[in-house]
Structure formats: structure tokens, C-alpha cells
């Protein structure tokens, strides 16, 4: 039990589909993050939410649309994706966005996305 | 351009011997460095960190060394155990800017295999 749960764990979608990734944290944290890991590339921060407010968007294309309805849930809505968007998408949470990361940031198990 | 580099994608070590994982960085603003460990089908978990004011930090079998002049850090695992087999990510962060969040910049990871 990691405290950060992601669903689905695996997703295959066509380029014209609309799907969503879901993340839930049971740790009482105030900050949530989406990271992306493409093949042969490092983990990259996509979005940061603090108390349901988006505080960071790292130049992510608009076909990725995050939503944070409350401090425990984070979604990543996907539409008209490209095959190069196939990657591992990791959700994470921390007590505060202003807390220096270390053992304070908890990652989910990830959602493997394949765009065909 | 990658700011955190792990040039060895994989490393194999015999059980009981020392594992040395290396990481280089280019951004002089980084002042805090971390190692994360990732098993298959799990999210990364924090392992050990070091501040730039130190050159060594030890936690049990794990020691991280920092050479600021060379912009190099390394993770030593002694003795290595089969359960240490995982992907190890080096990450770095700089000081709080007052906006956004502490951004973790990751390396691509090194897959360690400890052979019984």
C-alpha cells in the first residue's frame, strides 16, 4: 500500500479516443503531481497542483488536461493523443509544494499508456 | 539538454560486493540531490539524499558521495543484496523560487542487477 493509487494501470487508446487517468492519495497531502516517463528519457514533471489549484504547467501540450477536484484526487484527461505520447505516467503527492522533496514525496505505481 | 545524467543504463554486481552507481549534473544551481529506487510495477521510492553543504551521507548499506567541483555524485551499496536489484534514479533540485514547486530533475536511471 503506497498511499498513492493510480488507475488504470495499463491503458491502450486510439488517437481519436478520449480517456482519463485517475490518481488518489490517502495521505492527507496538499500537493499532487503528474510526471511522465517516456522510453529512454528521464522522468519529467508535467503538472503541479497545490490545494486544488494548478501552480505549474511545464509546457505540456493541451491534449493533456489535468483536473484536481479536491486535494485527494487528480485526473489527467487525454484526447487526440499521438503515438509518441505512449509512456509511463506517474502521479505523486507531497505534504506541500514548498516542501523540499526527498522522503516527503510519494509516487504511485504508474499508468502505462499506449497510443495506437 | 539533460541536466542530470546517468551514463550507465545498467550494472551487474555479485551479491556481497559493492555496487557503485554514478550521476553527473550540469546545473550549478542544484543544491540538493536524491536517489530513488524503483522496482518493476511500482512507483519510485526515496532512498537517500545529500545537501550540497555535505560531501557524504550514509544510511545503513547506502552511502551517497558528492563532489561539487566535478558535479558528480555516486551511490555506494555495500554489501549488495539480490533485493537491491532495481532501477536507481538520481535526481536534483535547486532552492525554492517562491513559485511553482521544488522541481525534481531526474536522470534516466541505472538498472542494477545483483547476482546471487
Coordinates of N, CA and C in Angstrom, one line a residue:
Chain A
X1 N 0.9 -1.2 0.0 CA 0.0 0.0 0.0 C 0.9 1.2 0.0
X2 N 0.9 1.9 -1.1 CA 1.8 3.1 -1.3 C 1.2 4.3 -0.7
X3 N -0.1 4.4 -0.6 CA -0.8 5.6 -0.2 C -1.2 6.4 -1.4
X4 N -0.6 6.2 -2.6 CA -1.0 6.9 -3.8 C -1.4 5.8 -4.8
X5 N -2.6 5.8 -5.2 CA -3.2 4.8 -6.1 C -3.5 5.4 -7.5
X6 N -3.1 4.7 -8.5 CA -3.4 5.1 -9.9 C -4.2 4.0 -10.6
X7 N -5.2 4.5 -11.4 CA -5.9 3.6 -12.2 C -6.2 4.3 -13.6
X8 N -6.3 3.6 -14.7 CA -5.9 2.1 -14.7 C -4.4 2.0 -14.7
X9 N -3.9 0.8 -14.5 CA -2.5 0.5 -14.5 C -2.0 0.4 -16.0
X10 N -2.9 0.0 -16.9 CA -2.5 -0.1 -18.3 C -3.7 0.4 -19.1
X11 N -3.3 1.2 -20.1 CA -4.4 1.7 -21.0 C -3.9 1.7 -22.4
X12 N -4.7 1.2 -23.3 CA -4.4 1.3 -24.8 C -5.5 2.1 -25.4
X13 N -5.1 3.2 -26.1 CA -6.2 4.0 -26.7 C -5.8 4.4 -28.1
X14 N -6.8 4.6 -28.9 CA -6.6 5.1 -30.3 C -6.4 6.6 -30.2
X15 N -5.8 7.1 -31.3 CA -5.5 8.6 -31.4 C -6.8 9.5 -31.3
X16 N -7.9 8.9 -31.6 CA -9.1 9.8 -31.6 C -9.9 9.6 -30.3
X17 N -9.5 8.7 -29.5 CA -10.2 8.4 -28.2 C -10.0 9.5 -27.2
X18 N -10.9 9.5 -26.2 CA -10.8 10.3 -25.0 C -10.8 9.4 -23.8
X19 N -9.8 9.5 -23.0 CA -9.7 8.7 -21.8 C -9.2 9.5 -20.7
X20 N -9.2 8.9 -19.5 CA -8.7 9.7 -18.3 C -7.9 8.7 -17.4
X21 N -6.8 9.3 -16.8 CA -6.1 8.6 -15.8 C -6.5 9.2 -14.5
X22 N -6.6 8.3 -13.5 CA -7.0 8.8 -12.2 C -5.9 8.5 -11.1
X23 N -5.8 9.4 -10.2 CA -4.9 9.3 -9.1 C -5.6 9.6 -7.8
X24 N -5.4 8.8 -6.8 CA -6.0 9.1 -5.5 C -4.9 9.0 -4.4
X25 N -4.8 9.9 -3.5 CA -3.9 9.8 -2.4 C -4.6 9.8 -1.0
X26 N -4.1 8.9 -0.2 CA -4.8 8.7 1.1 C -3.9 9.2 2.3
X27 N -3.0 10.2 1.9 CA -2.0 10.6 2.9 C -2.3 12.0 3.5
X28 N -3.4 12.6 3.1 CA -3.7 13.9 3.6 C -2.8 15.0 3.1
X29 N -2.2 14.7 1.9 CA -1.2 15.7 1.3 C -2.0 16.8 0.6
X30 N -1.3 18.0 0.5 CA -1.9 19.1 -0.2 C -1.4 19.3 -1.6
X31 N -0.4 18.7 -2.0 CA 0.2 18.9 -3.3 C 0.2 17.6 -4.1
X32 N -0.2 17.7 -5.4 CA -0.2 16.5 -6.2 C 0.5 16.8 -7.6
X33 N 1.1 15.8 -8.2 CA 1.9 16.0 -9.3 C 1.6 14.9 -10.4
X34 N 1.8 15.3 -11.7 CA 1.8 14.3 -12.7 C 3.2 14.4 -13.3
X35 N 3.8 13.2 -13.5 CA 5.1 13.0 -14.1 C 4.9 12.1 -15.3
X36 N 5.8 12.2 -16.3 CA 5.8 11.4 -17.5 C 7.2 10.8 -17.6
X37 N 7.2 9.5 -17.9 CA 8.5 8.9 -18.3 C 8.3 8.1 -19.6
X38 N 8.9 8.7 -20.7 CA 9.0 8.1 -22.0 C 10.2 7.2 -22.1
X39 N 10.1 6.3 -23.0 CA 11.2 5.3 -23.2 C 12.5 6.1 -23.4
X40 N 13.5 5.7 -22.7 CA 14.9 6.2 -22.9 C 15.0 7.7 -22.5
X41 N 14.0 8.2 -21.8 CA 14.0 9.6 -21.3 C 13.8 9.7 -19.8
X42 N 14.3 10.7 -19.2 CA 14.1 10.8 -17.7 C 12.7 11.1 -17.4
X43 N 12.3 10.9 -16.1 CA 11.1 11.4 -15.6 C 11.0 12.9 -15.7
X44 N 9.8 13.3 -16.2 CA 9.6 14.8 -16.4 C 8.4 15.2 -15.7
X45 N 8.5 16.3 -15.0 CA 7.3 16.9 -14.4 C 6.4 17.5 -15.4
X46 N 5.1 17.2 -15.3 CA 4.1 17.8 -16.2 C 3.3 18.9 -15.5
X47 N 2.7 18.6 -14.4 CA 1.8 19.5 -13.7 C 2.0 19.4 -12.2
X48 N 1.7 20.5 -11.5 CA 1.7 20.5 -10.1 C 0.4 21.2 -9.6
X49 N -0.3 20.6 -8.7 CA -1.5 21.2 -8.1 C -1.2 21.3 -6.6
X50 N -1.6 22.5 -6.1 CA -1.5 22.7 -4.6 C -2.9 23.2 -4.2
X51 N -3.4 22.4 -3.2 CA -4.8 22.7 -2.7 C -5.8 23.0 -3.9
X52 N -5.7 22.0 -4.8 CA -6.6 22.0 -6.0 C -6.4 23.1 -7.0
X53 N -5.3 23.9 -6.8 CA -5.0 24.9 -7.8 C -3.8 24.6 -8.5
X54 N -3.9 24.7 -9.9 CA -2.7 24.3 -10.7 C -1.6 25.4 -10.5
X55 N -0.5 25.0 -10.0 CA 0.6 26.0 -9.8 C 1.7 25.9 -10.8
X56 N 1.7 24.8 -11.6 CA 2.8 24.6 -12.5 C 2.3 23.8 -13.7
X57 N 2.7 24.3 -14.9 CA 2.4 23.5 -16.1 C 3.7 23.6 -16.9
X58 N 4.4 22.5 -17.0 CA 5.7 22.5 -17.7 C 5.6 22.4 -19.2
X59 N 4.9 23.4 -19.8 CA 4.8 23.4 -21.3 C 4.3 22.1 -21.9
X60 N 3.2 21.6 -21.2 CA 2.6 20.4 -21.7 C 1.6 20.7 -22.7
X61 N 1.5 19.9 -23.8 CA 0.5 20.2 -24.9 C -0.9 20.1 -24.3
X62 N -1.8 20.8 -25.0 CA -3.2 20.9 -24.5 C -4.0 19.6 -24.6
X63 N -3.4 18.7 -25.3 CA -4.1 17.4 -25.4 C -4.1 16.6 -24.1
X64 N -3.2 17.1 -23.2 CA -3.2 16.6 -21.8 C -3.9 17.7 -20.9
X65 N -5.0 17.3 -20.3 CA -5.8 18.2 -19.5 C -5.9 17.7 -18.1
X66 N -5.2 18.3 -17.1 CA -5.4 17.9 -15.7 C -6.6 18.4 -15.0
X67 N -7.0 17.7 -14.0 CA -8.1 18.2 -13.2 C -7.9 17.7 -11.8
X68 N -8.1 18.7 -10.8 CA -7.9 18.3 -9.4 C -9.2 18.8 -8.7
X69 N -10.2 17.9 -8.6 CA -11.5 18.3 -7.9 C -11.4 18.5 -6.4
X70 N -10.4 17.8 -5.8 CA -10.2 18.0 -4.4 C -8.7 17.6 -4.1
X71 N -8.3 17.8 -2.9 CA -6.8 17.6 -2.6 C -6.5 16.1 -2.6
X72 N -7.5 15.2 -2.7 CA -7.2 13.8 -2.7 C -7.2 13.1 -4.1
X73 N -7.7 13.8 -5.0 CA -7.9 13.2 -6.4 C -7.3 14.1 -7.4
X74 N -6.7 13.5 -8.4 CA -6.1 14.1 -9.5 C -6.3 13.3 -10.8
X75 N -6.8 14.0 -11.8 CA -7.0 13.3 -13.1 C -6.2 13.9 -14.2
X76 N -5.9 13.0 -15.2 CA -5.3 13.5 -16.4 C -6.1 13.1 -17.5
X77 N -6.8 14.0 -18.1 CA -7.7 13.7 -19.3 C -6.9 13.8 -20.5
X78 N -7.1 12.8 -21.4 CA -6.3 12.5 -22.6 C -7.2 12.6 -23.8
X79 N -6.9 13.4 -24.8 CA -7.7 13.4 -26.0 C -6.8 13.7 -27.2
X80 N -7.1 13.0 -28.3 CA -6.3 13.2 -29.6 C -4.8 13.1 -29.3
X81 N -4.4 12.0 -28.6 CA -3.0 11.8 -28.4 C -2.3 11.3 -29.6
X82 N -1.0 11.3 -29.5 CA -0.1 10.8 -30.6 C 0.6 9.6 -30.1
X83 N 1.1 8.7 -31.0 CA 1.8 7.5 -30.6 C 3.0 7.9 -29.7
X84 N 3.6 9.0 -29.9 CA 4.8 9.4 -29.1 C 4.4 9.8 -27.7
X85 N 3.1 9.9 -27.4 CA 2.7 10.1 -26.0 C 2.7 8.9 -25.2
X86 N 2.9 7.7 -25.9 CA 3.0 6.5 -25.1 C 4.1 6.5 -24.1
X87 N 3.8 6.3 -22.9 CA 4.7 6.4 -21.8 C 4.2 5.9 -20.5
X88 N 5.0 6.0 -19.4 CA 4.5 5.7 -18.1 C 4.2 7.0 -17.5
X89 N 2.9 7.2 -17.0 CA 2.5 8.4 -16.3 C 2.4 8.1 -14.8
X90 N 3.2 8.9 -14.1 CA 3.3 8.7 -12.6 C 2.6 9.9 -11.9
X91 N 1.8 9.5 -10.9 CA 1.2 10.5 -10.1 C 2.1 10.5 -8.8
X92 N 2.1 11.7 -8.1 CA 2.9 11.8 -6.9 C 2.1 12.8 -6.0
X93 N 2.4 12.7 -4.7 CA 1.9 13.7 -3.8 C 2.9 14.0 -2.7
X94 N 2.7 15.2 -2.1 CA 3.6 15.6 -1.0 C 2.8 16.5 -0.1
X95 N 3.2 16.7 1.1 CA 2.5 17.5 2.1 C 2.3 18.9 1.6
X96 N 3.3 19.4 1.0 CA 3.2 20.8 0.5 C 4.1 21.0 -0.7
X97 N 3.8 21.8 -1.7 CA 4.6 22.0 -2.8 C 5.9 22.8 -2.4
X98 N 5.9 23.4 -1.2 CA 7.0 24.1 -0.8 C 7.9 23.2 0.1
X99 N 7.6 22.0 0.2 CA 8.5 21.1 1.0 C 9.5 20.5 0.0
X100 N 10.8 20.6 0.4 CA 11.8 20.1 -0.4 C 11.6 18.6 -0.5
X101 N 11.6 18.1 -1.8 CA 11.3 16.7 -1.9 C 12.5 15.8 -1.4
X102 N 12.1 14.6 -1.1 CA 13.0 13.6 -0.6 C 12.2 12.5 -0.2
X103 N 12.2 12.2 1.1 CA 11.3 11.1 1.5 C 9.9 11.7 1.8
X104 N 9.7 12.9 1.3 CA 8.4 13.6 1.5 C 7.5 13.5 0.3
X105 N 8.0 13.0 -0.8 CA 7.2 12.8 -2.0 C 6.9 11.4 -2.2
X106 N 5.7 11.0 -2.5 CA 5.3 9.6 -2.6 C 4.7 9.5 -4.0
X107 N 5.2 8.4 -4.7 CA 4.8 8.2 -6.1 C 3.8 7.0 -6.1
X108 N 2.9 7.1 -7.0 CA 2.0 6.0 -7.3 C 2.8 5.0 -8.2
X109 N 2.1 3.9 -8.5 CA 2.7 2.8 -9.3 C 2.8 3.1 -10.8
X110 N 2.0 4.1 -11.2 CA 2.1 4.5 -12.6 C 1.0 3.9 -13.5
X111 N 0.7 4.6 -14.5 CA -0.2 4.1 -15.5 C 0.5 4.0 -16.9
X112 N 0.6 2.8 -17.4 CA 1.3 2.6 -18.7 C 0.3 2.9 -19.8
X113 N 0.6 3.9 -20.6 CA -0.3 4.3 -21.7 C 0.3 4.0 -23.0
X114 N -0.4 3.3 -23.9 CA 0.0 3.0 -25.2 C -1.0 3.7 -26.2
X115 N -0.5 4.5 -27.1 CA -1.4 5.2 -28.0 C -1.2 4.5 -29.4
X116 N -2.2 4.0 -30.0 CA -2.1 3.3 -31.2 C -2.8 4.0 -32.4
Chain B
X1 N 18.5 19.8 -23.2 CA 19.8 19.2 -22.8 C 19.6 18.6 -21.4
X2 N 20.1 17.4 -21.2 CA 19.9 16.8 -19.9 C 20.8 17.4 -18.8
X3 N 20.1 17.8 -17.7 CA 20.9 18.4 -16.6 C 21.4 17.4 -15.6
X4 N 20.8 16.2 -15.6 CA 21.2 15.1 -14.7 C 21.4 13.9 -15.6
X5 N 22.6 13.4 -15.6 CA 23.0 12.3 -16.5 C 23.4 11.1 -15.7
X6 N 22.8 10.0 -16.0 CA 23.3 8.7 -15.6 C 23.7 7.9 -16.8
X7 N 25.0 7.8 -17.0 CA 25.5 7.3 -18.3 C 25.5 5.8 -18.4
X8 N 25.4 5.1 -17.3 CA 25.3 3.7 -17.4 C 23.9 3.2 -17.3
X9 N 23.3 2.7 -18.3 CA 21.9 2.2 -18.2 C 21.8 1.0 -17.4
X10 N 22.8 0.2 -17.2 CA 22.7 -1.0 -16.5 C 24.0 -1.3 -15.8
X11 N 23.9 -2.1 -14.7 CA 25.1 -2.5 -13.9 C 24.8 -3.9 -13.3
X12 N 25.7 -4.8 -13.4 CA 25.6 -6.1 -12.8 C 26.7 -6.3 -11.7
X13 N 26.3 -6.8 -10.6 CA 27.2 -6.9 -9.5 C 26.9 -8.2 -8.7
X14 N 28.0 -8.9 -8.3 CA 27.8 -10.1 -7.5 C 27.3 -9.8 -6.1
X15 N 26.5 -10.6 -5.6 CA 26.0 -10.5 -4.2 C 27.2 -10.4 -3.2
X16 N 27.1 -9.4 -2.3 CA 28.1 -9.2 -1.3 C 29.2 -8.2 -1.7
X17 N 29.2 -7.9 -3.0 CA 30.2 -6.9 -3.5 C 29.6 -5.5 -3.4
X18 N 30.4 -4.5 -3.7 CA 30.0 -3.1 -3.7 C 29.3 -2.8 -5.1
X19 N 28.2 -2.1 -5.0 CA 27.6 -1.5 -6.2 C 27.9 0.0 -6.2
X20 N 28.3 0.5 -7.3 CA 28.6 2.0 -7.4 C 27.8 2.5 -8.6
X21 N 26.9 3.4 -8.3 CA 26.1 4.0 -9.3 C 26.4 5.5 -9.4
X22 N 26.7 5.9 -10.6 CA 27.2 7.3 -10.8 C 26.2 8.2 -11.5
X23 N 26.4 9.5 -11.2 CA 25.4 10.5 -11.7 C 26.2 11.8 -11.9
X24 N 26.0 12.5 -13.0 CA 26.7 13.8 -13.2 C 25.6 14.8 -13.5
X25 N 25.9 16.0 -13.1 CA 24.9 17.1 -13.3 C 25.6 18.3 -13.9
X26 N 24.8 19.2 -14.5 CA 25.4 20.3 -15.2 C 25.0 21.6 -14.6
X27 N 23.9 21.6 -13.9 CA 23.3 22.9 -13.4 C 23.9 23.3 -12.0
X28 N 24.7 24.3 -12.0 CA 25.3 24.8 -10.8 C 24.4 25.2 -9.7
X29 N 23.1 25.4 -10.1 CA 22.1 25.9 -9.1 C 21.6 24.7 -8.2
X30 N 21.8 23.5 -8.7 CA 21.3 22.4 -7.9 C 22.1 22.4 -6.5
X31 N 21.3 22.2 -5.5 CA 21.9 22.2 -4.2 C 21.4 21.0 -3.3
X32 N 20.6 20.2 -3.9 CA 20.1 19.0 -3.1 C 19.9 17.9 -4.1
X33 N 20.4 16.7 -3.7 CA 20.5 15.6 -4.6 C 19.9 14.4 -3.9
X34 N 19.2 13.6 -4.7 CA 18.4 12.5 -4.2 C 18.6 11.2 -5.0
X35 N 18.5 10.1 -4.4 CA 18.4 8.8 -5.1 C 17.1 8.2 -4.8
X36 N 16.4 7.7 -5.9 CA 15.2 7.0 -5.8 C 15.4 5.6 -6.4
X37 N 14.7 4.6 -5.8 CA 14.8 3.3 -6.3 C 13.4 2.8 -6.8
X38 N 13.4 2.1 -7.9 CA 12.1 1.7 -8.5 C 12.2 0.2 -8.9
X39 N 11.2 -0.5 -8.3 CA 11.0 -1.9 -8.7 C 10.0 -1.9 -9.8
X40 N 10.0 -3.0 -10.6 CA 9.0 -3.1 -11.7 C 7.6 -3.0 -11.1
X41 N 6.7 -2.4 -11.8 CA 5.3 -2.3 -11.4 C 5.1 -1.5 -10.1
X42 N 6.1 -0.8 -9.7 CA 5.9 0.1 -8.5 C 6.4 1.5 -8.9
X43 N 6.0 2.4 -8.1 CA 6.5 3.8 -8.3 C 7.8 3.9 -7.6
X44 N 8.6 5.0 -8.0 CA 9.9 5.2 -7.3 C 9.7 5.5 -5.8
X45 N 10.6 5.1 -5.0 CA 10.6 5.3 -3.6 C 12.0 6.0 -3.2
X46 N 11.9 6.9 -2.3 CA 13.0 7.7 -1.9 C 14.0 6.7 -1.2
X47 N 15.3 6.9 -1.5 CA 16.3 6.1 -0.9 C 17.3 6.9 0.0
X48 N 17.9 7.9 -0.5 CA 18.8 8.7 0.3 C 19.0 10.0 -0.4
X49 N 19.4 11.0 0.4 CA 19.7 12.4 -0.2 C 20.9 13.0 0.4
X50 N 21.4 14.1 -0.2 CA 22.5 14.8 0.3 C 22.4 16.3 -0.1
X51 N 22.7 17.1 0.8 CA 22.7 18.5 0.6 C 24.1 18.9 0.1
X52 N 24.1 20.0 -0.7 CA 25.4 20.4 -1.3 C 26.4 20.9 -0.2
X53 N 26.0 21.1 1.0 CA 26.9 21.5 2.1 C 27.7 20.3 2.6
X54 N 27.3 19.1 2.2 CA 28.0 17.9 2.6 C 28.7 17.2 1.5
X55 N 29.6 16.3 1.8 CA 30.2 15.6 0.7 C 29.9 14.1 0.9
X56 N 29.2 13.7 1.9 CA 28.9 12.3 2.2 C 27.7 12.2 3.1
X57 N 26.8 11.2 2.8 CA 25.7 10.9 3.7 C 25.5 9.4 3.6
X58 N 25.4 8.9 4.8 CA 25.4 7.4 5.0 C 24.1 7.0 5.6
X59 N 23.5 5.9 5.1 CA 22.3 5.3 5.8 C 22.4 3.8 5.6
X60 N 22.9 3.2 6.6 CA 23.0 1.7 6.6 C 23.9 1.3 5.5
X61 N 23.5 0.5 4.6 CA 24.3 0.0 3.5 C 24.5 1.0 2.4
X62 N 23.8 2.1 2.4 CA 23.8 3.1 1.3 C 24.5 4.3 1.7
X63 N 25.5 4.7 0.9 CA 26.2 5.9 1.1 C 26.2 6.7 -0.2
X64 N 25.9 8.0 -0.1 CA 26.0 8.9 -1.3 C 27.2 9.8 -1.1
X65 N 28.0 10.0 -2.1 CA 29.1 10.9 -2.1 C 28.8 12.0 -3.1
X66 N 29.2 13.2 -2.8 CA 29.0 14.4 -3.6 C 30.4 15.1 -3.9
X67 N 30.7 15.3 -5.1 CA 31.9 16.0 -5.5 C 31.4 17.2 -6.3
X68 N 31.3 18.3 -5.6 CA 30.7 19.5 -6.2 C 31.6 20.1 -7.3
X69 N 32.9 20.0 -7.1 CA 33.8 20.6 -8.1 C 33.7 19.8 -9.5
X70 N 33.4 18.5 -9.3 CA 33.3 17.7 -10.5 C 31.8 17.6 -11.0
X71 N 30.9 18.1 -10.2 CA 29.5 18.0 -10.4 C 29.1 16.5 -10.6
X72 N 29.5 15.8 -9.6 CA 29.4 14.3 -9.7 C 28.9 13.8 -8.4
X73 N 28.0 12.8 -8.4 CA 27.6 12.1 -7.2 C 27.6 10.6 -7.5
X74 N 27.7 9.9 -6.4 CA 27.7 8.4 -6.6 C 26.9 7.8 -5.4
X75 N 26.3 6.7 -5.7 CA 25.6 5.9 -4.7 C 26.4 4.6 -4.5
X76 N 26.8 4.3 -3.3 CA 27.5 3.1 -3.0 C 26.6 2.2 -2.2
X77 N 26.5 0.9 -2.6 CA 25.7 0.0 -1.8 C 26.6 -1.2 -1.4
X78 N 26.8 -1.3 -0.1 CA 27.7 -2.3 0.5 C 27.1 -3.0 1.7
X79 N 27.0 -4.3 1.7 CA 27.2 -5.2 0.6 C 25.9 -5.3 -0.2
X80 N 26.1 -5.5 -1.5 CA 24.9 -5.6 -2.4 C 24.1 -6.9 -2.1
X81 N 22.8 -6.8 -2.2 CA 21.9 -7.9 -2.0 C 21.0 -8.1 -3.2
X82 N 20.6 -9.3 -3.4 CA 19.7 -9.5 -4.6 C 18.4 -8.6 -4.5
X83 N 17.9 -8.3 -3.4 CA 16.8 -7.5 -3.2 C 17.0 -6.0 -3.6
X84 N 18.3 -5.7 -3.8 CA 18.7 -4.3 -4.3 C 18.5 -4.2 -5.8
X85 N 18.2 -5.3 -6.5 CA 18.0 -5.3 -7.9 C 16.8 -4.4 -8.3
X86 N 17.0 -3.3 -9.0 CA 16.0 -2.3 -9.2 C 16.6 -1.3 -10.2
X87 N 15.8 -0.3 -10.6 CA 16.3 0.8 -11.3 C 16.5 2.0 -10.3
X88 N 17.7 2.6 -10.4 CA 18.0 3.7 -9.5 C 18.1 5.0 -10.2
X89 N 17.3 5.9 -9.7 CA 17.2 7.3 -10.4 C 18.0 8.3 -9.5
X90 N 18.8 9.0 -10.1 CA 19.4 10.2 -9.5 C 18.5 11.4 -9.8
X91 N 18.4 12.3 -8.8 CA 17.6 13.5 -9.0 C 18.2 14.7 -8.3
X92 N 17.9 15.8 -8.8 CA 18.4 17.0 -8.2 C 17.4 18.1 -8.2
X93 N 17.6 19.1 -7.2 CA 16.7 20.2 -7.1 C 17.5 21.4 -6.7
X94 N 17.0 22.6 -7.0 CA 17.6 23.8 -6.5 C 16.7 24.5 -5.5
X95 N 17.1 25.6 -5.1 CA 16.4 26.3 -4.0 C 15.0 26.7 -4.4
X96 N 14.2 27.0 -3.4 CA 12.8 27.4 -3.6 C 12.8 28.8 -4.2
X97 N 12.0 28.8 -5.3 CA 11.9 30.1 -6.1 C 10.8 31.0 -5.6
X98 N 9.9 30.4 -4.7 CA 8.7 31.1 -4.3 C 7.5 30.9 -5.1
X99 N 7.7 30.2 -6.2 CA 6.6 29.9 -7.1 C 6.6 28.5 -7.6
X100 N 5.5 28.0 -8.0 CA 5.5 26.6 -8.5 C 5.8 25.6 -7.4
X101 N 6.9 24.9 -7.6 CA 7.2 23.9 -6.6 C 8.7 23.6 -6.7
X102 N 9.2 22.8 -5.8 CA 10.6 22.3 -5.9 C 10.5 21.4 -7.1
X103 N 11.2 21.7 -8.2 CA 11.3 20.8 -9.3 C 12.3 19.8 -9.2
X104 N 12.0 18.5 -9.3 CA 12.9 17.4 -9.3 C 13.3 17.2 -10.7
X105 N 14.6 17.3 -11.0 CA 15.2 16.9 -12.3 C 15.8 15.5 -12.2
X106 N 15.3 14.6 -13.0 CA 15.8 13.2 -12.9 C 16.8 12.8 -14.0
X107 N 17.6 11.9 -13.6 CA 18.3 11.2 -14.7 C 17.5 10.0 -15.3
X108 N 18.1 9.4 -16.3 CA 17.3 8.3 -17.0 C 17.2 7.0 -16.2
X109 N 18.1 6.9 -15.2 CA 18.1 5.7 -14.4 C 19.2 4.7 -14.7
X110 N 19.6 3.9 -13.8 CA 20.5 2.8 -14.0 C 19.9 1.5 -13.4
X111 N 19.8 0.5 -14.2 CA 19.2 -0.8 -13.8 C 20.3 -1.6 -13.1
X112 N 20.2 -1.8 -11.8 CA 21.1 -2.6 -11.1 C 20.6 -4.1 -11.0
X113 N 21.5 -5.0 -11.3 CA 21.2 -6.4 -11.1 C 22.2 -7.0 -10.2
X114 N 21.7 -7.5 -9.1 CA 22.6 -8.2 -8.1 C 22.5 -9.7 -8.3
X115 N 23.6 -10.3 -8.6 CA 23.6 -11.7 -9.0 C 23.9 -12.5 -7.7
X116 N 23.0 -13.5 -7.4 CA 23.3 -14.3 -6.2 C 24.5 -15.2 -6.4

